[in-house]
Amino acid sequence: IVTDSRLQYLTEIRKYLITALHPLQVIANTPANLYSDATEYFSTHARLLTENTALKQQALEQGVALQKLNSLAAENNHLRQLLQANQSMKEQSVLAEVVHVGRDVFTKEIIVNRGEKHSIAAGEAVVDANGVIGQVTRVSPLTSEVTLITSKSLAIPVQIERNGLRAIALGRGRDNTLDLPYLPTNVDIKRGDRLVTSGIDGVYPAGLSVATVTQVDITPDSPFARIICTPTGGTENFKQVLLVQIPQN
């Protein structure tokens, strides 16, 4: 040993022995390496599962937030349109929000969050940014009942914007359409004609959009044309409406 330490006689032999023993060292370390690798695998797997769950929750939360953002953007745009409609009317109006819509398809009534406390009176016209949707028929201190123009109990004086022809539009009740009854078969009305309020009843300001003619049927056995119209306004998409107050004489 002393001679080897000074003259390095056994260096080459030591290298060969180390090389020969390397496989045994690898085999001896294999269980420890397998344990370490398995521990790291399960630890990484658990961490990835936790991160995946957190990311899924974050994606859902962001999706809900995006839906709310889109809804708020649409509502903001609608309010801007209502503001423009309000500015274009000489009559005084009050902004209201729909708080209840009847589930019965045959009930053409809604409830808004403005009433006697807000100087609302029965008979006031109710409009949105696209046109007339109904009329206030009952008022309580904090809310008002609005009958829609598609109700059978409501009639609204209109005129054809194209030629000024006057008529009375009646709700059909069973669907969201209007009738123009008792007009002769030779009446000058076409599909696509726009109906606006005539203003002769003292309730609806003149010139407000009401409906569009979507169907004109003429049959030989009837002296009257069957004219169906689709309202331009509605409460299906937005909750905000304007209550147009009747001018005080």
PDB file of N, CA and C in Angstrom, residues 160 162 180 183-193 212-219 224-229:
ATOM      1  N   ILE A 160    -100.299  53.982 -42.053  1.00  0.00           N
ATOM      2  CA  ILE A 160     -99.229  53.450 -42.875  1.00  0.00           C
ATOM      3  C   ILE A 160     -98.248  54.578 -43.163  1.00  0.00           C
ATOM      4  N   ARG A 162     -96.003  54.820 -45.342  1.00  0.00           N
ATOM      5  CA  ARG A 162     -95.759  55.038 -46.765  1.00  0.00           C
ATOM      6  C   ARG A 162     -96.809  55.953 -47.394  1.00  0.00           C
ATOM      7  N   LEU A 180    -105.071  44.130 -38.654  1.00  0.00           N
ATOM      8  CA  LEU A 180    -105.685  45.364 -39.153  1.00  0.00           C
ATOM      9  C   LEU A 180    -107.023  44.959 -39.757  1.00  0.00           C
ATOM     10  N   LEU A 183    -110.539  46.186 -43.314  1.00  0.00           N
ATOM     11  CA  LEU A 183    -110.026  46.963 -44.436  1.00  0.00           C
ATOM     12  C   LEU A 183    -110.375  46.245 -45.730  1.00  0.00           C
ATOM     13  N   PRO A 184    -110.833  46.970 -46.742  1.00  0.00           N
ATOM     14  CA  PRO A 184    -111.292  46.321 -47.985  1.00  0.00           C
ATOM     15  C   PRO A 184    -110.141  45.630 -48.721  1.00  0.00           C
ATOM     16  N   THR A 185    -110.503  44.742 -49.615  1.00  0.00           N
ATOM     17  CA  THR A 185    -109.505  43.956 -50.347  1.00  0.00           C
ATOM     18  C   THR A 185    -108.649  44.821 -51.267  1.00  0.00           C
ATOM     19  N   ASN A 186    -109.160  45.977 -51.663  1.00  0.00           N
ATOM     20  CA  ASN A 186    -108.381  46.842 -52.560  1.00  0.00           C
ATOM     21  C   ASN A 186    -107.554  47.891 -51.802  1.00  0.00           C
ATOM     22  N   VAL A 187    -107.381  47.694 -50.499  1.00  0.00           N
ATOM     23  CA  VAL A 187    -106.630  48.652 -49.687  1.00  0.00           C
ATOM     24  C   VAL A 187    -105.162  48.664 -50.131  1.00  0.00           C
ATOM     25  N   ASP A 188    -104.561  49.837 -50.065  1.00  0.00           N
ATOM     26  CA  ASP A 188    -103.169  50.003 -50.501  1.00  0.00           C
ATOM     27  C   ASP A 188    -102.224  49.688 -49.342  1.00  0.00           C
ATOM     28  N   ILE A 189    -102.062  48.409 -49.064  1.00  0.00           N
ATOM     29  CA  ILE A 189    -101.140  47.944 -48.023  1.00  0.00           C
ATOM     30  C   ILE A 189    -100.325  46.793 -48.601  1.00  0.00           C
ATOM     31  N   LYS A 190     -99.019  46.838 -48.352  1.00  0.00           N
ATOM     32  CA  LYS A 190     -98.127  45.813 -48.872  1.00  0.00           C
ATOM     33  C   LYS A 190     -97.296  45.207 -47.738  1.00  0.00           C
ATOM     34  N   ARG A 191     -96.799  44.023 -47.987  1.00  0.00           N
ATOM     35  CA  ARG A 191     -95.870  43.423 -47.032  1.00  0.00           C
ATOM     36  C   ARG A 191     -94.633  44.309 -46.905  1.00  0.00           C
ATOM     37  N   GLY A 192     -94.206  44.530 -45.659  1.00  0.00           N
ATOM     38  CA  GLY A 192     -93.053  45.386 -45.410  1.00  0.00           C
ATOM     39  C   GLY A 192     -93.433  46.804 -45.053  1.00  0.00           C
ATOM     40  N   ASP A 193     -94.723  47.179 -45.228  1.00  0.00           N
ATOM     41  CA  ASP A 193     -95.163  48.520 -44.826  1.00  0.00           C
ATOM     42  C   ASP A 193     -94.990  48.692 -43.316  1.00  0.00           C
ATOM     43  N   THR A 212     -94.743  46.059 -38.345  1.00  0.00           N
ATOM     44  CA  THR A 212     -94.458  45.909 -39.767  1.00  0.00           C
ATOM     45  C   THR A 212     -95.408  44.884 -40.359  1.00  0.00           C
ATOM     46  N   VAL A 213     -95.984  45.196 -41.503  1.00  0.00           N
ATOM     47  CA  VAL A 213     -96.909  44.274 -42.163  1.00  0.00           C
ATOM     48  C   VAL A 213     -96.126  43.065 -42.679  1.00  0.00           C
ATOM     49  N   THR A 214     -96.542  41.877 -42.232  1.00  0.00           N
ATOM     50  CA  THR A 214     -95.826  40.661 -42.627  1.00  0.00           C
ATOM     51  C   THR A 214     -96.682  39.725 -43.483  1.00  0.00           C
ATOM     52  N   GLN A 215     -97.993  39.955 -43.514  1.00  0.00           N
ATOM     53  CA  GLN A 215     -98.846  39.053 -44.288  1.00  0.00           C
ATOM     54  C   GLN A 215    -100.104  39.793 -44.751  1.00  0.00           C
ATOM     55  N   VAL A 216    -100.426  39.669 -46.028  1.00  0.00           N
ATOM     56  CA  VAL A 216    -101.644  40.249 -46.596  1.00  0.00           C
ATOM     57  C   VAL A 216    -102.332  39.152 -47.405  1.00  0.00           C
ATOM     58  N   ASP A 217    -103.515  38.712 -46.927  1.00  0.00           N
ATOM     59  CA  ASP A 217    -104.269  37.656 -47.594  1.00  0.00           C
ATOM     60  C   ASP A 217    -105.592  38.215 -48.105  1.00  0.00           C
ATOM     61  N   ILE A 218    -105.889  37.911 -49.363  1.00  0.00           N
ATOM     62  CA  ILE A 218    -107.155  38.339 -49.975  1.00  0.00           C
ATOM     63  C   ILE A 218    -107.846  37.091 -50.526  1.00  0.00           C
ATOM     64  N   THR A 219    -109.097  36.884 -50.072  1.00  0.00           N
ATOM     65  CA  THR A 219    -109.864  35.719 -50.524  1.00  0.00           C
ATOM     66  C   THR A 219    -111.130  36.202 -51.225  1.00  0.00           C
ATOM     67  N   PHE A 224    -113.151  41.707 -46.994  1.00  0.00           N
ATOM     68  CA  PHE A 224    -112.080  42.339 -46.221  1.00  0.00           C
ATOM     69  C   PHE A 224    -110.767  41.568 -46.401  1.00  0.00           C
ATOM     70  N   ALA A 225    -109.681  42.312 -46.371  1.00  0.00           N
ATOM     71  CA  ALA A 225    -108.353  41.700 -46.443  1.00  0.00           C
ATOM     72  C   ALA A 225    -107.925  41.230 -45.052  1.00  0.00           C
ATOM     73  N   ARG A 226    -107.166  40.166 -45.032  1.00  0.00           N
ATOM     74  CA  ARG A 226    -106.614  39.670 -43.763  1.00  0.00           C
ATOM     75  C   ARG A 226    -105.172  40.134 -43.688  1.00  0.00           C
ATOM     76  N   ILE A 227    -104.911  41.067 -42.754  1.00  0.00           N
ATOM     77  CA  ILE A 227    -103.603  41.715 -42.673  1.00  0.00           C
ATOM     78  C   ILE A 227    -102.997  41.430 -41.302  1.00  0.00           C
ATOM     79  N   ILE A 228    -101.843  40.789 -41.303  1.00  0.00           N
ATOM     80  CA  ILE A 228    -101.146  40.431 -40.071  1.00  0.00           C
ATOM     81  C   ILE A 228     -99.871  41.270 -39.978  1.00  0.00           C
ATOM     82  N   CYS A 229     -99.595  41.773 -38.761  1.00  0.00           N
ATOM     83  CA  CYS A 229     -98.431  42.634 -38.539  1.00  0.00           C
ATOM     84  C   CYS A 229     -97.619  42.128 -37.343  1.00  0.00           C
TER      85      CYS A 229
END
